[in-house]
Amino acid sequence: MSAQTYLAYDYPLLSVFWSMLWFFLWIMWFILLFRIVVDIFRDDELSGWAKAGWLVFTIVLPFLGVFVYVIARGKNMGRREIAQARAQQEEFNTYIRQTAGGGTSSVDELAKLSEIRSRGDITDEEFRRAKDLVLAGQGPAQPTGSAPGTTGR
């Protein structure tokens, strides 16, 4: 019993090419199958039974199921993906706007301090110290009568 051992130089270059091609096609098919399963669950127009039917079809007969799904619903699949990407971007932009606009600027804080001083609630020395803190970027200013350790952060 002599088993034949193949070494790297025994494997022809064209065979390496075909092996790589089949490997990448296999990986691309898995990616397409995954995207189709995600699209089935993403689609709001499909009923629960239709989603279950498509899912069973793509799992029981994967090659035929993927082929039929791409032909029947491929165009709308891209549209749904674009709509989801736009919705995510809009949510992100809204979050950034809310986060960036939520804080007060140093100009607003100085205006508040000036108003507090003009009412006579703080002295000129307290105003100066609070103004120095605001200009140094230490956060919102607190009058000296506030609790220690609560200087705005």
Coordinates of N, CA, C and O in Angstrom, one line a residue:
M1 N 0.8 -1.2 0.0 CA 0.0 0.0 0.0 C 0.9 1.2 0.0 O 1.5 1.6 1.0
S2 N 0.9 1.8 -1.1 CA 1.7 3.1 -1.1 C 0.7 4.2 -1.4 O 0.1 4.2 -2.5
A3 N 0.6 5.1 -0.5 CA -0.3 6.3 -0.7 C 0.5 7.4 -1.3 O 1.7 7.6 -1.0
Q4 N -0.1 8.0 -2.3 CA 0.6 9.0 -3.0 C 0.5 10.3 -2.3 O -0.5 10.8 -1.8
T5 N 1.6 11.0 -2.1 CA 1.7 12.3 -1.4 C 1.9 13.4 -2.4 O 2.8 13.3 -3.2
Y6 N 1.0 14.4 -2.3 CA 1.1 15.5 -3.3 C 1.8 16.7 -2.5 O 1.5 17.0 -1.4
L7 N 2.8 17.2 -3.2 CA 3.5 18.3 -2.7 C 3.0 19.6 -3.4 O 2.3 19.5 -4.4
A8 N 3.5 20.7 -3.0 CA 3.0 22.0 -3.6 C 3.4 22.1 -5.1 O 2.6 22.6 -5.9
Y9 N 4.5 21.6 -5.4 CA 4.9 21.7 -6.8 C 4.2 20.7 -7.7 O 4.3 20.7 -8.9
D10 N 3.5 19.7 -7.1 CA 2.8 18.8 -7.9 C 1.4 19.3 -8.3 O 0.7 18.7 -9.0
Y11 N 1.0 20.4 -7.7 CA -0.3 21.0 -7.9 C -0.2 22.1 -8.9 O 0.4 23.1 -8.7
P12 N -0.7 21.9 -10.1 CA -0.5 22.8 -11.2 C -1.1 24.2 -10.9 O -2.1 24.3 -10.2
L13 N -0.6 25.2 -11.6 CA -1.1 26.6 -11.4 C -2.5 26.8 -11.8 O -3.3 27.4 -11.1
L14 N -3.0 26.1 -12.9 CA -4.4 26.3 -13.3 C -5.3 25.6 -12.2 O -6.4 26.1 -12.0
S15 N -4.9 24.6 -11.6 CA -5.7 23.9 -10.6 C -5.8 24.8 -9.4 O -6.8 24.9 -8.7
V16 N -4.7 25.5 -9.0 CA -4.7 26.5 -7.9 C -5.7 27.6 -8.3 O -6.6 28.0 -7.4
F17 N -5.7 28.1 -9.5 CA -6.6 29.1 -9.9 C -8.1 28.7 -9.8 O -8.9 29.4 -9.2
W18 N -8.4 27.5 -10.3 CA -9.8 27.0 -10.2 C -10.2 26.7 -8.8 O -11.3 27.0 -8.4
S19 N -9.3 26.2 -8.0 CA -9.6 26.0 -6.5 C -9.9 27.3 -5.9 O -10.9 27.4 -5.1
M20 N -9.1 28.4 -6.1 CA -9.4 29.7 -5.5 C -10.7 30.3 -6.0 O -11.5 30.9 -5.3
L21 N -11.0 30.1 -7.3 CA -12.2 30.6 -7.9 C -13.4 30.0 -7.2 O -14.4 30.7 -6.8
W22 N -13.4 28.6 -7.1 CA -14.6 28.0 -6.5 C -14.7 28.4 -5.0 O -15.8 28.5 -4.5
F23 N -13.5 28.5 -4.3 CA -13.6 28.9 -2.9 C -14.2 30.3 -2.8 O -15.1 30.5 -1.9
F24 N -13.8 31.3 -3.6 CA -14.4 32.6 -3.5 C -15.9 32.6 -3.9 O -16.7 33.4 -3.3
L25 N -16.2 31.8 -4.9 CA -17.6 31.7 -5.3 C -18.5 31.1 -4.1 O -19.6 31.6 -3.9
W26 N -17.9 30.2 -3.5 CA -18.6 29.6 -2.3 C -18.8 30.6 -1.2 O -19.9 30.7 -0.6
I27 N -17.8 31.4 -0.9 CA -17.9 32.4 0.1 C -18.9 33.5 -0.3 O -19.7 33.9 0.5
M28 N -18.9 33.9 -1.6 CA -19.8 34.9 -2.1 C -21.3 34.4 -2.0 O -22.2 35.1 -1.7
W29 N -21.5 33.1 -2.2 CA -22.8 32.5 -2.1 C -23.3 32.6 -0.7 O -24.4 32.9 -0.4
F30 N -22.4 32.3 0.3 CA -22.8 32.4 1.7 C -23.1 33.8 2.1 O -24.1 34.0 2.8
I31 N -22.4 34.7 1.6 CA -22.7 36.2 1.9 C -24.0 36.5 1.3 O -24.8 37.2 1.9
L32 N -24.3 36.1 0.0 CA -25.6 36.4 -0.6 C -26.7 35.7 0.2 O -27.8 36.3 0.4
L33 N -26.5 34.5 0.6 CA -27.6 33.8 1.4 C -27.8 34.6 2.7 O -29.0 34.8 3.1
F34 N -26.8 35.0 3.4 CA -27.0 35.8 4.6 C -27.7 37.1 4.4 O -28.6 37.4 5.1
R35 N -27.4 37.8 3.3 CA -28.0 39.0 3.0 C -29.5 38.8 2.7 O -30.4 39.6 3.0
I36 N -29.8 37.7 2.0 CA -31.2 37.4 1.7 C -32.0 37.1 2.9 O -33.1 37.6 3.1
V37 N -31.4 36.3 3.9 CA -32.1 36.0 5.1 C -32.4 37.3 5.9 O -33.5 37.5 6.4
V38 N -31.4 38.2 5.9 CA -31.6 39.5 6.6 C -32.6 40.3 5.9 O -33.5 40.9 6.6
D39 N -32.7 40.3 4.6 CA -33.7 41.1 3.9 C -35.1 40.5 4.1 O -36.0 41.3 4.1
I40 N -35.2 39.2 4.2 CA -36.5 38.6 4.5 C -37.1 39.2 5.8 O -38.2 39.6 5.9
F41 N -36.2 39.3 6.8 CA -36.7 39.8 8.1 C -36.9 41.3 8.1 O -37.6 41.9 8.9
R42 N -36.1 42.0 7.3 CA -36.2 43.5 7.2 C -37.4 44.0 6.5 O -37.9 45.1 6.8
D43 N -38.0 43.2 5.6 CA -39.1 43.7 4.7 C -40.3 43.8 5.6 O -40.9 42.8 6.1
D44 N -40.9 45.0 5.6 CA -42.1 45.3 6.4 C -43.4 44.9 5.6 O -44.4 44.8 6.1
E45 N -43.2 44.8 4.2 CA -44.4 44.5 3.4 C -44.8 43.1 3.4 O -45.9 42.8 3.1
L46 N -43.9 42.2 3.8 CA -44.2 40.8 3.8 C -44.9 40.4 5.1 O -44.5 40.9 6.2
S47 N -45.9 39.5 5.0 CA -46.5 39.1 6.2 C -45.6 38.0 6.9 O -44.6 37.6 6.3
G48 N -46.0 37.6 8.1 CA -45.2 36.6 8.8 C -45.2 35.3 8.1 O -44.1 34.6 8.0
W49 N -46.3 34.9 7.4 CA -46.3 33.6 6.7 C -45.4 33.7 5.5 O -44.8 32.7 5.1
A50 N -45.5 34.8 4.8 CA -44.6 35.0 3.6 C -43.1 35.0 4.0 O -42.3 34.4 3.3
K51 N -42.8 35.6 5.1 CA -41.4 35.6 5.6 C -41.0 34.1 5.9 O -39.9 33.7 5.6
A52 N -41.9 33.4 6.6 CA -41.6 32.0 6.9 C -41.5 31.2 5.6 O -40.6 30.3 5.6
G53 N -42.3 31.4 4.7 CA -42.2 30.7 3.4 C -40.9 30.9 2.7 O -40.3 30.0 2.2
W54 N -40.5 32.2 2.5 CA -39.3 32.5 1.9 C -38.1 31.9 2.7 O -37.1 31.4 2.1
L55 N -38.1 32.0 4.0 CA -37.1 31.4 4.8 C -36.9 29.9 4.6 O -35.8 29.4 4.4
V56 N -38.1 29.2 4.7 CA -38.0 27.8 4.5 C -37.5 27.4 3.1 O -36.7 26.5 2.9
F57 N -38.0 28.2 2.1 CA -37.6 27.9 0.7 C -36.1 28.1 0.5 O -35.4 27.3 -0.1
T58 N -35.5 29.1 1.2 CA -34.0 29.4 1.0 C -33.2 28.4 1.9 O -32.0 28.2 1.6
I59 N -33.8 27.8 2.9 CA -33.1 26.9 3.7 C -33.2 25.4 3.2 O -32.2 24.7 3.1
V60 N -34.4 25.0 2.7 CA -34.6 23.7 2.2 C -34.0 23.5 0.8 O -33.3 22.5 0.6
L61 N -34.2 24.5 0.0 CA -33.6 24.4 -1.4 C -32.7 25.7 -1.5 O -33.1 26.6 -2.2
P62 N -31.5 25.7 -1.0 CA -30.8 26.9 -0.9 C -30.4 27.6 -2.2 O -30.6 28.8 -2.4
F63 N -29.9 26.8 -3.2 CA -29.5 27.4 -4.4 C -30.7 27.9 -5.2 O -30.7 29.0 -5.7
L64 N -31.7 27.1 -5.3 CA -32.9 27.5 -6.0 C -33.6 28.6 -5.3 O -34.1 29.6 -5.9
G65 N -33.7 28.5 -4.0 CA -34.3 29.6 -3.2 C -33.7 30.9 -3.3 O -34.3 32.0 -3.5
V66 N -32.3 31.0 -3.3 CA -31.6 32.2 -3.4 C -31.8 32.7 -4.9 O -32.0 33.9 -5.1
F67 N -31.7 31.9 -5.8 CA -31.9 32.3 -7.2 C -33.2 32.9 -7.5 O -33.4 34.0 -8.1
V68 N -34.3 32.2 -7.0 CA -35.7 32.7 -7.2 C -35.9 34.0 -6.4 O -36.5 35.0 -6.9
Y69 N -35.3 34.1 -5.2 CA -35.5 35.3 -4.4 C -34.8 36.5 -5.1 O -35.4 37.6 -5.1
V70 N -33.6 36.3 -5.6 CA -32.9 37.4 -6.3 C -33.7 37.9 -7.5 O -33.8 39.1 -7.8
I71 N -34.3 36.9 -8.3 CA -35.0 37.3 -9.4 C -36.3 38.0 -9.1 O -36.7 39.0 -9.6
A72 N -37.0 37.4 -8.1 CA -38.4 38.0 -7.7 C -38.3 39.3 -6.9 O -39.1 40.2 -7.1
R73 N -37.3 39.4 -6.0 CA -37.3 40.5 -5.1 C -36.0 41.2 -5.0 O -35.8 42.0 -4.1
G74 N -35.1 41.0 -6.0 CA -33.8 41.6 -5.9 C -33.7 43.1 -6.0 O -33.0 43.7 -5.3
K75 N -34.6 43.7 -6.9 CA -34.6 45.1 -7.1 C -35.0 45.8 -5.8 O -34.4 46.8 -5.3
N76 N -36.1 45.3 -5.2 CA -36.6 45.9 -3.9 C -35.6 45.6 -2.8 O -35.6 46.4 -1.8
M77 N -34.8 44.6 -2.9 CA -33.9 44.3 -1.8 C -32.8 45.4 -1.7 O -32.5 45.9 -0.6
G78 N -32.4 45.9 -2.8 CA -31.4 47.0 -2.8 C -32.1 48.3 -2.3 O -31.5 49.1 -1.6
R79 N -33.3 48.5 -2.7 CA -34.0 49.7 -2.2 C -34.2 49.7 -0.7 O -34.1 50.7 0.0
R80 N -34.6 48.5 -0.2 CA -34.7 48.4 1.3 C -33.4 48.6 2.0 O -33.4 49.3 3.1
E81 N -32.3 48.1 1.5 CA -31.0 48.3 2.1 C -30.6 49.8 2.1 O -30.1 50.3 3.1
I82 N -30.9 50.5 1.0 CA -30.6 51.9 0.9 C -31.5 52.7 1.9 O -31.0 53.6 2.6
A83 N -32.8 52.4 2.0 CA -33.7 53.0 2.9 C -33.2 52.8 4.3 O -33.2 53.8 5.1
Q84 N -32.8 51.6 4.7 CA -32.3 51.4 6.0 C -31.0 52.2 6.3 O -30.9 52.8 7.4
A85 N -30.1 52.3 5.3 CA -28.9 53.0 5.5 C -29.2 54.5 5.7 O -28.6 55.2 6.6
R86 N -30.1 55.0 4.9 CA -30.5 56.4 5.1 C -31.2 56.7 6.5 O -30.9 57.7 7.1
A87 N -32.0 55.8 6.9 CA -32.7 55.9 8.2 C -31.6 55.9 9.3 O -31.7 56.7 10.3
Q88 N -30.6 55.0 9.2 CA -29.6 54.9 10.3 C -28.8 56.2 10.3 O -28.4 56.8 11.3
Q89 N -28.5 56.8 9.1 CA -27.7 58.0 9.0 C -28.5 59.2 9.6 O -27.9 60.0 10.3
E90 N -29.8 59.2 9.3 CA -30.6 60.3 9.8 C -30.7 60.2 11.4 O -30.6 61.2 12.0
E91 N -30.8 59.0 11.9 CA -30.8 58.8 13.3 C -29.5 59.2 13.9 O -29.5 59.9 15.0
F92 N -28.4 58.9 13.3 CA -27.1 59.3 13.8 C -27.0 60.8 13.7 O -26.5 61.5 14.7
N93 N -27.4 61.5 12.6 CA -27.3 62.9 12.5 C -28.2 63.6 13.6 O -27.8 64.6 14.2
T94 N -29.4 63.0 13.8 CA -30.3 63.6 14.9 C -29.6 63.5 16.2 O -29.7 64.4 17.0
Y95 N -29.0 62.3 16.5 CA -28.3 62.2 17.8 C -27.2 63.2 17.9 O -27.0 63.8 19.0
I96 N -26.4 63.4 16.9 CA -25.3 64.3 16.9 C -25.8 65.7 17.2 O -25.3 66.5 18.0
R97 N -26.9 66.1 16.5 CA -27.5 67.4 16.7 C -27.9 67.6 18.1 O -27.7 68.7 18.7
Q98 N -28.6 66.6 18.6 CA -29.1 66.7 20.0 C -28.0 66.8 21.0 O -28.0 67.6 22.0
T99 N -27.0 66.0 20.8 CA -25.8 66.0 21.7 C -25.0 67.3 21.7 O -24.7 67.8 22.7
A100 N -24.8 67.7 20.5 CA -24.0 69.0 20.3 C -24.8 70.2 20.8 O -24.2 71.1 21.3
G101 N -26.1 70.2 20.5 CA -26.9 71.4 20.9 C -27.3 71.4 22.3 O -27.8 72.4 22.8
G102 N -27.1 70.3 23.0 CA -27.6 70.1 24.4 C -26.8 70.9 25.4 O -27.4 71.3 26.4
G103 N -25.6 71.1 25.2 CA -24.7 71.8 26.1 C -24.8 73.3 26.0 O -25.3 73.8 25.0
T104 N -24.4 74.0 27.0 CA -24.4 75.5 26.9 C -23.0 75.9 26.6 O -22.0 75.3 27.0
S105 N -22.9 77.0 25.9 CA -21.6 77.5 25.5 C -21.1 78.4 26.6 O -21.8 78.8 27.5
S106 N -19.8 78.7 26.5 CA -19.2 79.6 27.6 C -19.8 81.0 27.5 O -20.0 81.7 28.5
V107 N -20.3 81.4 26.3 CA -20.9 82.8 26.2 C -22.2 82.8 27.0 O -22.5 83.7 27.7
D108 N -23.0 81.7 26.8 CA -24.2 81.6 27.6 C -24.0 81.6 29.1 O -24.7 82.2 29.9
E109 N -23.0 80.8 29.5 CA -22.7 80.8 30.9 C -22.2 82.1 31.5 O -22.6 82.5 32.6
L110 N -21.4 82.9 30.7 CA -21.0 84.2 31.1 C -22.2 85.1 31.2 O -22.2 86.0 32.1
A111 N -23.1 85.0 30.3 CA -24.3 85.9 30.3 C -25.1 85.6 31.6 O -25.6 86.5 32.2
K112 N -25.3 84.3 31.9 CA -26.0 83.9 33.1 C -25.3 84.4 34.4 O -25.9 84.9 35.3
L113 N -23.9 84.3 34.4 CA -23.2 84.8 35.5 C -23.4 86.3 35.7 O -23.5 86.9 36.8
S114 N -23.3 87.0 34.5 CA -23.5 88.5 34.6 C -24.9 88.8 35.1 O -25.0 89.8 35.9
E115 N -25.9 88.1 34.7 CA -27.2 88.3 35.2 C -27.3 88.1 36.7 O -28.0 88.9 37.5
I116 N -26.7 87.0 37.2 CA -26.7 86.7 38.6 C -26.0 87.8 39.4 O -26.5 88.2 40.5
R117 N -24.9 88.3 38.9 CA -24.2 89.4 39.5 C -25.0 90.7 39.6 O -25.0 91.4 40.6
S118 N -25.7 91.0 38.5 CA -26.5 92.2 38.4 C -27.7 92.1 39.4 O -28.1 93.2 39.9
R119 N -28.2 90.9 39.7 CA -29.2 90.8 40.7 C -28.7 90.9 42.1 O -29.5 91.1 43.0
G120 N -27.4 90.8 42.2 CA -26.8 90.9 43.5 C -26.7 89.6 44.3 O -26.4 89.5 45.5
D121 N -26.9 88.5 43.6 CA -26.8 87.2 44.2 C -25.4 86.7 44.5 O -25.2 85.9 45.4
I122 N -24.4 87.2 43.7 CA -23.0 86.9 44.0 C -22.2 88.2 44.0 O -22.7 89.2 43.4
T123 N -21.1 88.2 44.6 CA -20.3 89.4 44.7 C -19.4 89.4 43.5 O -19.3 88.5 42.7
D124 N -18.7 90.6 43.3 CA -17.8 90.7 42.2 C -16.7 89.7 42.2 O -16.2 89.2 41.2
E125 N -16.2 89.4 43.4 CA -15.1 88.4 43.6 C -15.6 87.0 43.1 O -14.9 86.3 42.4
E126 N -16.8 86.6 43.5 CA -17.3 85.4 43.1 C -17.5 85.3 41.6 O -17.3 84.3 41.0
F127 N -18.0 86.4 41.1 CA -18.2 86.5 39.6 C -16.9 86.3 38.9 O -16.8 85.6 37.9
R128 N -15.8 87.0 39.4 CA -14.5 86.9 38.7 C -14.0 85.4 38.8 O -13.5 84.9 37.8
R129 N -14.1 84.8 39.9 CA -13.7 83.4 40.0 C -14.5 82.4 39.1 O -13.9 81.6 38.4
A130 N -15.8 82.6 39.1 CA -16.6 81.8 38.2 C -16.3 82.1 36.8 O -16.3 81.1 35.9
K131 N -16.1 83.3 36.4 CA -15.7 83.7 35.0 C -14.4 83.0 34.6 O -14.3 82.5 33.5
D132 N -13.4 83.0 35.5 CA -12.2 82.4 35.3 C -12.3 80.9 35.0 O -11.7 80.3 34.1
L133 N -13.2 80.3 35.8 CA -13.5 78.8 35.6 C -14.1 78.6 34.3 O -13.7 77.6 33.6
V134 N -15.1 79.4 33.9 CA -15.7 79.2 32.6 C -14.8 79.4 31.4 O -14.7 78.6 30.5
L135 N -14.0 80.4 31.5 CA -13.0 80.7 30.5 C -11.9 79.7 30.4 O -11.3 79.4 29.3
A136 N -11.6 79.0 31.5 CA -10.6 78.0 31.5 C -11.1 76.7 31.0 O -10.4 75.7 30.9
G137 N -12.5 76.6 30.8 CA -13.1 75.4 30.3 C -13.4 74.3 31.4 O -13.4 73.2 31.1
Q138 N -13.6 74.8 32.6 CA -13.8 73.9 33.7 C -15.3 73.5 33.8 O -15.7 72.8 34.7
G139 N -16.1 74.0 32.9 CA -17.6 73.6 33.0 C -18.4 74.8 33.5 O -17.9 75.9 33.7
P140 N -19.7 74.5 33.8 CA -20.5 75.6 34.2 C -20.1 76.1 35.6 O -19.7 75.3 36.5
A141 N -20.3 77.3 35.8 CA -19.8 77.9 37.1 C -20.9 77.8 38.1 O -22.1 77.8 37.8
Q142 N -20.5 77.7 39.4 CA -21.4 77.6 40.5 C -21.1 78.7 41.5 O -19.9 79.0 41.7
P143 N -22.1 79.3 42.1 CA -21.8 80.3 43.1 C -21.1 79.7 44.3 O -21.2 78.5 44.5
T144 N -20.4 80.5 45.1 CA -19.6 79.9 46.2 C -20.4 79.3 47.2 O -20.0 78.5 48.0
G145 N -21.7 79.6 47.3 CA -22.6 79.0 48.3 C -23.0 77.6 47.9 O -23.7 77.0 48.7
S146 N -22.6 77.0 46.8 CA -23.0 75.7 46.4 C -22.2 74.7 47.2 O -21.2 75.0 47.8
A147 N -22.7 73.4 47.1 CA -22.0 72.3 47.8 C -20.6 72.1 47.2 O -20.4 72.3 46.0
P148 N -19.6 71.8 48.0 CA -18.3 71.5 47.5 C -18.3 70.3 46.6 O -19.0 69.3 46.8
G149 N -17.4 70.4 45.6 CA -17.3 69.3 44.6 C -18.3 69.3 43.6 O -18.4 68.4 42.8
T150 N -19.2 70.3 43.5 CA -20.2 70.3 42.4 C -20.0 71.5 41.5 O -20.8 72.4 41.4
T151 N -18.9 71.5 40.9 CA -18.5 72.6 40.0 C -18.9 72.4 38.6 O -18.2 72.9 37.7
G152 N -19.9 71.6 38.3 CA -20.5 71.6 37.0 C -20.2 70.3 36.2 O -20.8 70.1 35.2
R153 N -19.4 69.4 36.6 CA -19.1 68.2 35.8 C -19.8 67.0 36.4 O -20.3 66.7 37.3

